[in-house]
Amino acid sequence: MEKQYDAKAAEAKWYKFWEDNGHFHETPDTRTPYSVVIPPPNVTGILHMGHALNQTIQDIIVRWRRMSGYNTLWLPGTDHAGIATQNVVEKALKKEGKRRQDLGREKFLERVWDWKKQYGGTIVHQQRMLGNSTDWARERFTFDDGCNKAVMKVFKQLFDEGLIYKGNYIVNWCPRCGTALANDEVEHEANHGHLWYVRYPVVGSTAGVKGELNKDYIVVATTRPETLPGDTAVAVNPKDERFAAIVGKNVILPLTGREIPILADDYVEKEFGTGIVKITPAHDPNDFLVGKRHGLEEINIMTDDGHMNELAGEKYCGMDRFECRKALVADLEEGGYLDHIEDYDNQVGHCYRCHEVVESRLSKQWFVKMKPLAEPAIEAVKSGEVKFVPKRWENIYFNWMNNIQDWCISRQLWWGHRIPAWYLGEDIFVAETAEEALKAAQEKTGNAALTLNDLEQDPDVLDTWFSSWLWPFETLGWPEKTEDLDYYYPTADLVTAQDIIFFWVARMMMAGIHFMKKPPFKNIVIHGIVRAADGSKMSKSKGNSLDPLELISQYSADALRFSIALITSLDCDTKVNKEKFEIGRNFTTKIWNAAKFFEMKTAEVGAISKLDTLKAEDLSSDDKHMLIATEKACEKMKAILESYRIQDGALAVYDFFWTQICDWYVEYLKDSPNKAVSLAILKDVFYKALKLLHPYMPFVTEEVAHQLGYLNAEETIMKADYPTGYSAAEKAEWGLTEEVYEFVNSKREAITALRALRAEYKVTPSTFVKVSIATDKDIAGEIASLKKAMRAESIEVVPAGADLAMPSKMTAFGTVYLSLEGLVDKQAEAKRIAGELAKLAGFIKTSEAKLSNENFVAHAPAAVVEDARKKLAENKEKVQQLEKLAKLFA
RNA sequence: GGGCUAUUAGCUCAGUUGGUUAGAGCGCUUCCUUGACAUGGAAGAGGUCAGUGGUUCGAAUCCACUAUAGCCCACCA
């Protein structure tokens, strides 16, 4: 083996090997299926830490299941990301000085597809760098032909079922993207703004203008003065006695001179502002509803790109909305209409894609009725058919599902699934294809001469999520009846971050149940978000993001994966900084060096024993301990991974490899009296460890498994069996008992105690020392190995309780004494001992109090009481030892 | 305005159903390098488990309140 592990070379080599040999690919057979669909990243995306975390978790689970004998499918793909992708291409066009309208719809779409062909593979390529064992042969795209077909069918079906409708509604509108947005595509952010108090003169009073305004006006508070020209009423609360007298009168809308009524409506809060609110039905969702209730006119004063139109008045027409706000406020002030201004903090909606301030805009859109879809999706979780991990997300899911609003699915974009609705005059024909729509139109009109040219297709496209909510079954072939669909659906686990529970997970639940009659997955595993070291969100603009590809290049993919697994808890967000990835890198190095050691020793020793011929008497207690520790590690990993405790698993396998194998057993092996046996054990244990590790660190484990000859060139550790420990027969044959395990643990405790004594008394490790051990245990067989581990010149065994005047430490193994012979700083020692005695006295006091408490003795489990008694006795003995020692230094 | 979560060593986090003298990694201190590995080994310092009150023989763990931080939802102009 090379002196250093070349991660870059190994990772490139093995990924190609796996992919070229179809190791990620399975087809339906008689085994139990285990399937997972990846949350498809945006095709415009580049790999970020969120992907790295999400996909590492999935790959760990998937690789573990694959090794555990399941027919495993992890299905990859990308999302066509309507707005995001269109924006990218529009930006490129802008550099050429063009807009998408200059190209026209068809040419523009060609450009987007060209872009997709050229750059759409970026993230797909980057995912391979992580080591994902995704079945690339089944890679899908939410806008490929199959998904398009699925989307068309779904739209038609929902329309026929009366669950899709078209309506004139006030929607969230991004003036920059020029499209409607769903409610959850709007991000609310704190805004330090103002509340403008504006005077509206009451008609029929003596109110005049400019400087002559008096009590004959009312004052209206607004955060959006620029919408004033769109006002068609002002409103007060019907129970508000202050204004009872003026309800039904009219006011004059400042600057326009238009007369508008004063209404009473429950929506108005008496306490807020002045208790009077202006009603602008075309520019505010609440006002829209008020307007509907009172039959008000809806005056749209803005263009779809956020400028004022002619209805805003000649002066403001063409102005940007925020420019207009300034101009209008200035005019109000000049006209004497501005009462005063207050600072006011509120929440303002922003487009989740481009961050522009969202406008409420009146327009015709398509909606899906969600309530009927949500009900069975709620039930599926309530009944336990689908489980959230961690469970607490269920409440959040229920809360959202119970308050679900209809889903605005139309987008005024070009890139996306075009809405399959065709118009002929007033008639709408919804069909899966244009031909079917034409046929329907011909039948309806009785005019067989109609052609496609007579029909006009709805220009809008569907929300991207309208395709991705079908992801778990459209990717398996639906609406065709395929073998894959039959075998792999429903999928097993869905792993995703908390931020798309509503966007995606909840909707997949609804679609899966509605169209497939079965929820799309059994477990929904929700993990946190990767944050920067200071806890803030990572973002490119802040410059605080870590690039997984850079980390891979610096530390290796295995290092990235292991580190991220080690520091991630499902329960909370994860803060990361670069240094954390050294853990994984160092671990890789450790594995490599341990392998080198094994190779070297094997060559040195020559023939090593065969594990299956060994009997208990061939094995030392340390040998047995190693085998038991391995057994325990296997059991532990299974339990951990079954409950999705990725972090615990990383820690457990790290500890097993580093502490159990390297720190203790390898050190033991160097001086083992029977190296042929110990190497045989190491050989077996090492391979088991590699397999336990493989889901976390696929590359280095594969490389080492080949280097050490566990596998031949055609084989892969990916398909090796996940270790389950030893058989009952083997355990009996080898005498692997809990007693031996505990015994060796206590021996190690004694070794550690001696080392600590050395450090305390500044006896360097190179000095051979005289050791005494006071114990009644039979430790004769351990003396040889103890001598080596303790670097002892001699070890004398004396009966427990023997009275030796030497520094000592108590262990379960016995009391370990270090002979001093010509040491030490007496004063410092005396002081240290006094400190320790004080500490022990405290413990003994509380301990005695506890034991003399009848309640404790009566109520606590016997084992707990027994344990407390034992500890008390031990500590009392310790005190005696220390007191004796204190005399030495007096 | 509702809801959720967090608060444990200097830092990042474990601590599974209440019973440890509260752990890990990094950082820090001391010692150890020709013998797999200094990306290493050994030993150690460092915490009244955010605060207050309660339940209990016993609380980091359960309950209530408070404080701080973060997230999500929500139409108060």
PDB file of N, CA and C in Angstrom, chain A residues 594-670:
ATOM      1  N   ALA A 594      -4.123   2.196   9.506  1.00  0.00           N
ATOM      2  CA  ALA A 594      -4.426   0.936  10.186  1.00  0.00           C
ATOM      3  C   ALA A 594      -4.338  -0.216   9.183  1.00  0.00           C
ATOM      4  N   ALA A 595      -4.835   0.062   7.969  1.00  0.00           N
ATOM      5  CA  ALA A 595      -4.770  -0.964   6.927  1.00  0.00           C
ATOM      6  C   ALA A 595      -3.319  -1.283   6.591  1.00  0.00           C
ATOM      7  N   LYS A 596      -2.520  -0.222   6.517  1.00  0.00           N
ATOM      8  CA  LYS A 596      -1.099  -0.415   6.234  1.00  0.00           C
ATOM      9  C   LYS A 596      -0.440  -1.277   7.303  1.00  0.00           C
ATOM     10  N   PHE A 597      -0.804  -0.984   8.534  1.00  0.00           N
ATOM     11  CA  PHE A 597      -0.249  -1.747   9.645  1.00  0.00           C
ATOM     12  C   PHE A 597      -0.615  -3.229   9.510  1.00  0.00           C
ATOM     13  N   PHE A 598      -1.867  -3.458   9.199  1.00  0.00           N
ATOM     14  CA  PHE A 598      -2.327  -4.838   9.066  1.00  0.00           C
ATOM     15  C   PHE A 598      -1.565  -5.558   7.953  1.00  0.00           C
ATOM     16  N   GLU A 599      -1.419  -4.874   6.841  1.00  0.00           N
ATOM     17  CA  GLU A 599      -0.701  -5.460   5.705  1.00  0.00           C
ATOM     18  C   GLU A 599       0.748  -5.798   6.095  1.00  0.00           C
ATOM     19  N   MET A 600       1.361  -4.831   6.782  1.00  0.00           N
ATOM     20  CA  MET A 600       2.748  -4.993   7.176  1.00  0.00           C
ATOM     21  C   MET A 600       2.909  -6.176   8.152  1.00  0.00           C
ATOM     22  N   LYS A 601       2.050  -6.216   9.151  1.00  0.00           N
ATOM     23  CA  LYS A 601       2.157  -7.273  10.153  1.00  0.00           C
ATOM     24  C   LYS A 601       1.908  -8.651   9.539  1.00  0.00           C
ATOM     25  N   THR A 602       0.948  -8.681   8.634  1.00  0.00           N
ATOM     26  CA  THR A 602       0.624  -9.956   7.996  1.00  0.00           C
ATOM     27  C   THR A 602       1.841 -10.492   7.252  1.00  0.00           C
ATOM     28  N   ALA A 603       2.503  -9.574   6.540  1.00  0.00           N
ATOM     29  CA  ALA A 603       3.704  -9.979   5.797  1.00  0.00           C
ATOM     30  C   ALA A 603       4.776 -10.460   6.762  1.00  0.00           C
ATOM     31  N   GLU A 604       4.867  -9.776   7.875  1.00  0.00           N
ATOM     32  CA  GLU A 604       5.902 -10.077   8.853  1.00  0.00           C
ATOM     33  C   GLU A 604       5.660 -11.447   9.505  1.00  0.00           C
ATOM     34  N   VAL A 605       4.401 -11.698   9.852  1.00  0.00           N
ATOM     35  CA  VAL A 605       4.078 -12.904  10.605  1.00  0.00           C
ATOM     36  C   VAL A 605       3.988 -14.129   9.690  1.00  0.00           C
ATOM     37  N   GLY A 606       3.621 -13.876   8.447  1.00  0.00           N
ATOM     38  CA  GLY A 606       3.494 -14.998   7.526  1.00  0.00           C
ATOM     39  C   GLY A 606       2.134 -15.636   7.670  1.00  0.00           C
ATOM     40  N   ALA A 607       2.097 -16.930   7.920  1.00  0.00           N
ATOM     41  CA  ALA A 607       0.818 -17.637   7.971  1.00  0.00           C
ATOM     42  C   ALA A 607       0.029 -17.211   9.198  1.00  0.00           C
ATOM     43  N   ILE A 608      -1.207 -16.799   8.986  1.00  0.00           N
ATOM     44  CA  ILE A 608      -2.054 -16.473  10.126  1.00  0.00           C
ATOM     45  C   ILE A 608      -3.126 -17.540  10.271  1.00  0.00           C
ATOM     46  N   SER A 609      -3.663 -17.628  11.481  1.00  0.00           N
ATOM     47  CA  SER A 609      -4.627 -18.691  11.773  1.00  0.00           C
ATOM     48  C   SER A 609      -5.913 -18.496  10.988  1.00  0.00           C
ATOM     49  N   LYS A 610      -6.715 -19.545  10.972  1.00  0.00           N
ATOM     50  CA  LYS A 610      -8.049 -19.445  10.380  1.00  0.00           C
ATOM     51  C   LYS A 610      -9.038 -19.272  11.521  1.00  0.00           C
ATOM     52  N   LEU A 611      -9.841 -18.275  11.402  1.00  0.00           N
ATOM     53  CA  LEU A 611     -10.743 -17.929  12.488  1.00  0.00           C
ATOM     54  C   LEU A 611     -11.656 -19.100  12.861  1.00  0.00           C
ATOM     55  N   ASP A 612     -12.163 -19.798  11.817  1.00  0.00           N
ATOM     56  CA  ASP A 612     -13.169 -20.824  12.109  1.00  0.00           C
ATOM     57  C   ASP A 612     -12.591 -22.099  12.714  1.00  0.00           C
ATOM     58  N   THR A 613     -11.278 -22.144  12.846  1.00  0.00           N
ATOM     59  CA  THR A 613     -10.705 -23.325  13.504  1.00  0.00           C
ATOM     60  C   THR A 613     -10.349 -23.031  14.962  1.00  0.00           C
ATOM     61  N   LEU A 614     -10.516 -21.789  15.359  1.00  0.00           N
ATOM     62  CA  LEU A 614     -10.082 -21.404  16.701  1.00  0.00           C
ATOM     63  C   LEU A 614     -11.060 -21.860  17.778  1.00  0.00           C
ATOM     64  N   LYS A 615     -10.478 -22.195  18.946  1.00  0.00           N
ATOM     65  CA  LYS A 615     -11.278 -22.563  20.108  1.00  0.00           C
ATOM     66  C   LYS A 615     -11.010 -21.552  21.215  1.00  0.00           C
ATOM     67  N   ALA A 616     -11.857 -21.605  22.220  1.00  0.00           N
ATOM     68  CA  ALA A 616     -11.733 -20.638  23.308  1.00  0.00           C
ATOM     69  C   ALA A 616     -10.330 -20.603  23.886  1.00  0.00           C
ATOM     70  N   GLU A 617      -9.726 -21.774  24.022  1.00  0.00           N
ATOM     71  CA  GLU A 617      -8.414 -21.799  24.681  1.00  0.00           C
ATOM     72  C   GLU A 617      -7.302 -21.173  23.823  1.00  0.00           C
ATOM     73  N   ASP A 618      -7.574 -20.979  22.531  1.00  0.00           N
ATOM     74  CA  ASP A 618      -6.567 -20.333  21.676  1.00  0.00           C
ATOM     75  C   ASP A 618      -6.564 -18.826  21.859  1.00  0.00           C
ATOM     76  N   LEU A 619      -7.633 -18.323  22.485  1.00  0.00           N
ATOM     77  CA  LEU A 619      -7.835 -16.876  22.508  1.00  0.00           C
ATOM     78  C   LEU A 619      -7.504 -16.280  23.863  1.00  0.00           C
ATOM     79  N   SER A 620      -6.790 -15.169  23.831  1.00  0.00           N
ATOM     80  CA  SER A 620      -6.549 -14.433  25.075  1.00  0.00           C
ATOM     81  C   SER A 620      -7.798 -13.630  25.397  1.00  0.00           C
ATOM     82  N   SER A 621      -7.823 -13.090  26.596  1.00  0.00           N
ATOM     83  CA  SER A 621      -8.996 -12.283  26.962  1.00  0.00           C
ATOM     84  C   SER A 621      -9.116 -11.074  26.048  1.00  0.00           C
ATOM     85  N   ASP A 622      -7.974 -10.518  25.627  1.00  0.00           N
ATOM     86  CA  ASP A 622      -8.030  -9.365  24.726  1.00  0.00           C
ATOM     87  C   ASP A 622      -8.581  -9.760  23.356  1.00  0.00           C
ATOM     88  N   ASP A 623      -8.208 -10.929  22.908  1.00  0.00           N
ATOM     89  CA  ASP A 623      -8.748 -11.420  21.637  1.00  0.00           C
ATOM     90  C   ASP A 623     -10.264 -11.538  21.717  1.00  0.00           C
ATOM     91  N   LYS A 624     -10.706 -12.143  22.796  1.00  0.00           N
ATOM     92  CA  LYS A 624     -12.157 -12.300  22.969  1.00  0.00           C
ATOM     93  C   LYS A 624     -12.837 -10.948  23.038  1.00  0.00           C
ATOM     94  N   HIS A 625     -12.203 -10.039  23.762  1.00  0.00           N
ATOM     95  CA  HIS A 625     -12.791  -8.707  23.912  1.00  0.00           C
ATOM     96  C   HIS A 625     -13.008  -8.049  22.552  1.00  0.00           C
ATOM     97  N   MET A 626     -12.029  -8.203  21.679  1.00  0.00           N
ATOM     98  CA  MET A 626     -12.148  -7.603  20.344  1.00  0.00           C
ATOM     99  C   MET A 626     -13.338  -8.193  19.597  1.00  0.00           C
ATOM    100  N   LEU A 627     -13.499  -9.493  19.705  1.00  0.00           N
ATOM    101  CA  LEU A 627     -14.619 -10.145  19.016  1.00  0.00           C
ATOM    102  C   LEU A 627     -15.967  -9.703  19.599  1.00  0.00           C
ATOM    103  N   ILE A 628     -15.996  -9.587  20.912  1.00  0.00           N
ATOM    104  CA  ILE A 628     -17.251  -9.152  21.543  1.00  0.00           C
ATOM    105  C   ILE A 628     -17.564  -7.703  21.158  1.00  0.00           C
ATOM    106  N   ALA A 629     -16.536  -6.879  21.164  1.00  0.00           N
ATOM    107  CA  ALA A 629     -16.740  -5.470  20.807  1.00  0.00           C
ATOM    108  C   ALA A 629     -17.285  -5.364  19.383  1.00  0.00           C
ATOM    109  N   THR A 630     -16.810  -6.238  18.517  1.00  0.00           N
ATOM    110  CA  THR A 630     -17.282  -6.236  17.133  1.00  0.00           C
ATOM    111  C   THR A 630     -18.753  -6.637  17.064  1.00  0.00           C
ATOM    112  N   GLU A 631     -19.064  -7.681  17.806  1.00  0.00           N
ATOM    113  CA  GLU A 631     -20.453  -8.129  17.908  1.00  0.00           C
ATOM    114  C   GLU A 631     -21.358  -6.982  18.369  1.00  0.00           C
ATOM    115  N   LYS A 632     -20.898  -6.299  19.387  1.00  0.00           N
ATOM    116  CA  LYS A 632     -21.682  -5.190  19.930  1.00  0.00           C
ATOM    117  C   LYS A 632     -21.829  -4.061  18.907  1.00  0.00           C
ATOM    118  N   ALA A 633     -20.750  -3.787  18.200  1.00  0.00           N
ATOM    119  CA  ALA A 633     -20.794  -2.699  17.211  1.00  0.00           C
ATOM    120  C   ALA A 633     -21.812  -3.021  16.116  1.00  0.00           C
ATOM    121  N   CYS A 634     -21.845  -4.263  15.679  1.00  0.00           N
ATOM    122  CA  CYS A 634     -22.786  -4.667  14.638  1.00  0.00           C
ATOM    123  C   CYS A 634     -24.230  -4.491  15.103  1.00  0.00           C
ATOM    124  N   GLU A 635     -24.485  -4.952  16.303  1.00  0.00           N
ATOM    125  CA  GLU A 635     -25.841  -4.828  16.844  1.00  0.00           C
ATOM    126  C   GLU A 635     -26.255  -3.369  16.956  1.00  0.00           C
ATOM    127  N   LYS A 636     -25.304  -2.587  17.453  1.00  0.00           N
ATOM    128  CA  LYS A 636     -25.581  -1.178  17.692  1.00  0.00           C
ATOM    129  C   LYS A 636     -25.890  -0.447  16.387  1.00  0.00           C
ATOM    130  N   MET A 637     -25.086  -0.713  15.358  1.00  0.00           N
ATOM    131  CA  MET A 637     -25.279  -0.003  14.094  1.00  0.00           C
ATOM    132  C   MET A 637     -26.640  -0.313  13.492  1.00  0.00           C
ATOM    133  N   LYS A 638     -27.061  -1.542  13.610  1.00  0.00           N
ATOM    134  CA  LYS A 638     -28.358  -1.933  13.047  1.00  0.00           C
ATOM    135  C   LYS A 638     -29.474  -1.152  13.743  1.00  0.00           C
ATOM    136  N   ALA A 639     -29.430  -1.153  15.068  1.00  0.00           N
ATOM    137  CA  ALA A 639     -30.472  -0.460  15.831  1.00  0.00           C
ATOM    138  C   ALA A 639     -30.477   1.033  15.524  1.00  0.00           C
ATOM    139  N   ILE A 640     -29.279   1.568  15.400  1.00  0.00           N
ATOM    140  CA  ILE A 640     -29.152   3.008  15.161  1.00  0.00           C
ATOM    141  C   ILE A 640     -29.703   3.386  13.789  1.00  0.00           C
ATOM    142  N   LEU A 641     -29.311   2.635  12.781  1.00  0.00           N
ATOM    143  CA  LEU A 641     -29.738   2.999  11.437  1.00  0.00           C
ATOM    144  C   LEU A 641     -31.229   2.750  11.230  1.00  0.00           C
ATOM    145  N   GLU A 642     -31.754   1.763  11.911  1.00  0.00           N
ATOM    146  CA  GLU A 642     -33.194   1.521  11.808  1.00  0.00           C
ATOM    147  C   GLU A 642     -34.001   2.688  12.348  1.00  0.00           C
ATOM    148  N   SER A 643     -33.413   3.428  13.281  1.00  0.00           N
ATOM    149  CA  SER A 643     -34.158   4.575  13.810  1.00  0.00           C
ATOM    150  C   SER A 643     -33.613   5.899  13.271  1.00  0.00           C
ATOM    151  N   TYR A 644     -32.906   5.840  12.151  1.00  0.00           N
ATOM    152  CA  TYR A 644     -32.441   7.037  11.422  1.00  0.00           C
ATOM    153  C   TYR A 644     -31.507   7.909  12.254  1.00  0.00           C
ATOM    154  N   ARG A 645     -30.811   7.294  13.238  1.00  0.00           N
ATOM    155  CA  ARG A 645     -29.904   8.116  14.048  1.00  0.00           C
ATOM    156  C   ARG A 645     -28.530   8.139  13.399  1.00  0.00           C
ATOM    157  N   ILE A 646     -28.462   8.894  12.298  1.00  0.00           N
ATOM    158  CA  ILE A 646     -27.264   8.962  11.474  1.00  0.00           C
ATOM    159  C   ILE A 646     -26.048   9.406  12.276  1.00  0.00           C
ATOM    160  N   GLN A 647     -26.264  10.394  13.107  1.00  0.00           N
ATOM    161  CA  GLN A 647     -25.159  10.954  13.884  1.00  0.00           C
ATOM    162  C   GLN A 647     -24.623   9.929  14.895  1.00  0.00           C
ATOM    163  N   ASP A 648     -25.538   9.290  15.605  1.00  0.00           N
ATOM    164  CA  ASP A 648     -25.114   8.274  16.564  1.00  0.00           C
ATOM    165  C   ASP A 648     -24.324   7.173  15.879  1.00  0.00           C
ATOM    166  N   GLY A 649     -24.761   6.839  14.673  1.00  0.00           N
ATOM    167  CA  GLY A 649     -24.089   5.794  13.925  1.00  0.00           C
ATOM    168  C   GLY A 649     -22.665   6.188  13.578  1.00  0.00           C
ATOM    169  N   ALA A 650     -22.506   7.431  13.158  1.00  0.00           N
ATOM    170  CA  ALA A 650     -21.172   7.918  12.813  1.00  0.00           C
ATOM    171  C   ALA A 650     -20.266   7.831  14.033  1.00  0.00           C
ATOM    172  N   LEU A 651     -20.806   8.265  15.151  1.00  0.00           N
ATOM    173  CA  LEU A 651     -20.037   8.274  16.386  1.00  0.00           C
ATOM    174  C   LEU A 651     -19.679   6.845  16.807  1.00  0.00           C
ATOM    175  N   ALA A 652     -20.642   5.947  16.687  1.00  0.00           N
ATOM    176  CA  ALA A 652     -20.442   4.572  17.132  1.00  0.00           C
ATOM    177  C   ALA A 652     -19.372   3.874  16.291  1.00  0.00           C
ATOM    178  N   VAL A 653     -19.441   4.072  14.999  1.00  0.00           N
ATOM    179  CA  VAL A 653     -18.504   3.372  14.129  1.00  0.00           C
ATOM    180  C   VAL A 653     -17.108   3.992  14.242  1.00  0.00           C
ATOM    181  N   TYR A 654     -17.088   5.288  14.497  1.00  0.00           N
ATOM    182  CA  TYR A 654     -15.827   6.006  14.716  1.00  0.00           C
ATOM    183  C   TYR A 654     -15.144   5.482  15.979  1.00  0.00           C
ATOM    184  N   ASP A 655     -15.922   5.373  17.016  1.00  0.00           N
ATOM    185  CA  ASP A 655     -15.391   4.901  18.287  1.00  0.00           C
ATOM    186  C   ASP A 655     -14.936   3.441  18.173  1.00  0.00           C
ATOM    187  N   PHE A 656     -15.738   2.656  17.499  1.00  0.00           N
ATOM    188  CA  PHE A 656     -15.386   1.245  17.319  1.00  0.00           C
ATOM    189  C   PHE A 656     -14.051   1.113  16.597  1.00  0.00           C
ATOM    190  N   PHE A 657     -13.937   1.836  15.513  1.00  0.00           N
ATOM    191  CA  PHE A 657     -12.726   1.698  14.724  1.00  0.00           C
ATOM    192  C   PHE A 657     -11.513   2.283  15.441  1.00  0.00           C
ATOM    193  N   TRP A 658     -11.674   3.501  15.901  1.00  0.00           N
ATOM    194  CA  TRP A 658     -10.514   4.228  16.423  1.00  0.00           C
ATOM    195  C   TRP A 658     -10.128   3.717  17.809  1.00  0.00           C
ATOM    196  N   THR A 659     -11.078   3.695  18.715  1.00  0.00           N
ATOM    197  CA  THR A 659     -10.763   3.339  20.095  1.00  0.00           C
ATOM    198  C   THR A 659     -10.574   1.833  20.255  1.00  0.00           C
ATOM    199  N   GLN A 660     -11.600   1.088  19.842  1.00  0.00           N
ATOM    200  CA  GLN A 660     -11.547  -0.352  20.077  1.00  0.00           C
ATOM    201  C   GLN A 660     -10.475  -1.037  19.232  1.00  0.00           C
ATOM    202  N   ILE A 661     -10.505  -0.765  17.945  1.00  0.00           N
ATOM    203  CA  ILE A 661      -9.561  -1.469  17.080  1.00  0.00           C
ATOM    204  C   ILE A 661      -8.167  -0.869  17.167  1.00  0.00           C
ATOM    205  N   CYS A 662      -8.064   0.435  16.875  1.00  0.00           N
ATOM    206  CA  CYS A 662      -6.720   1.020  16.768  1.00  0.00           C
ATOM    207  C   CYS A 662      -6.058   1.233  18.129  1.00  0.00           C
ATOM    208  N   ASP A 663      -6.742   1.944  19.014  1.00  0.00           N
ATOM    209  CA  ASP A 663      -6.071   2.312  20.258  1.00  0.00           C
ATOM    210  C   ASP A 663      -5.798   1.110  21.153  1.00  0.00           C
ATOM    211  N   TRP A 664      -6.703   0.156  21.168  1.00  0.00           N
ATOM    212  CA  TRP A 664      -6.509  -0.959  22.085  1.00  0.00           C
ATOM    213  C   TRP A 664      -6.043  -2.245  21.411  1.00  0.00           C
ATOM    214  N   TYR A 665      -6.795  -2.700  20.437  1.00  0.00           N
ATOM    215  CA  TYR A 665      -6.456  -4.031  19.930  1.00  0.00           C
ATOM    216  C   TYR A 665      -5.166  -4.051  19.116  1.00  0.00           C
ATOM    217  N   VAL A 666      -4.998  -3.039  18.273  1.00  0.00           N
ATOM    218  CA  VAL A 666      -3.766  -2.987  17.477  1.00  0.00           C
ATOM    219  C   VAL A 666      -2.559  -2.849  18.408  1.00  0.00           C
ATOM    220  N   GLU A 667      -2.700  -2.066  19.449  1.00  0.00           N
ATOM    221  CA  GLU A 667      -1.611  -1.916  20.406  1.00  0.00           C
ATOM    222  C   GLU A 667      -1.340  -3.247  21.122  1.00  0.00           C
ATOM    223  N   TYR A 668      -2.422  -3.937  21.434  1.00  0.00           N
ATOM    224  CA  TYR A 668      -2.260  -5.251  22.064  1.00  0.00           C
ATOM    225  C   TYR A 668      -1.555  -6.216  21.117  1.00  0.00           C
ATOM    226  N   LEU A 669      -1.997  -6.147  19.867  1.00  0.00           N
ATOM    227  CA  LEU A 669      -1.492  -7.088  18.866  1.00  0.00           C
ATOM    228  C   LEU A 669       0.025  -6.983  18.683  1.00  0.00           C
ATOM    229  N   LYS A 670       0.537  -5.768  18.835  1.00  0.00           N
ATOM    230  CA  LYS A 670       1.981  -5.583  18.656  1.00  0.00           C
ATOM    231  C   LYS A 670       2.773  -6.488  19.599  1.00  0.00           C
TER     232      LYS A 670
END
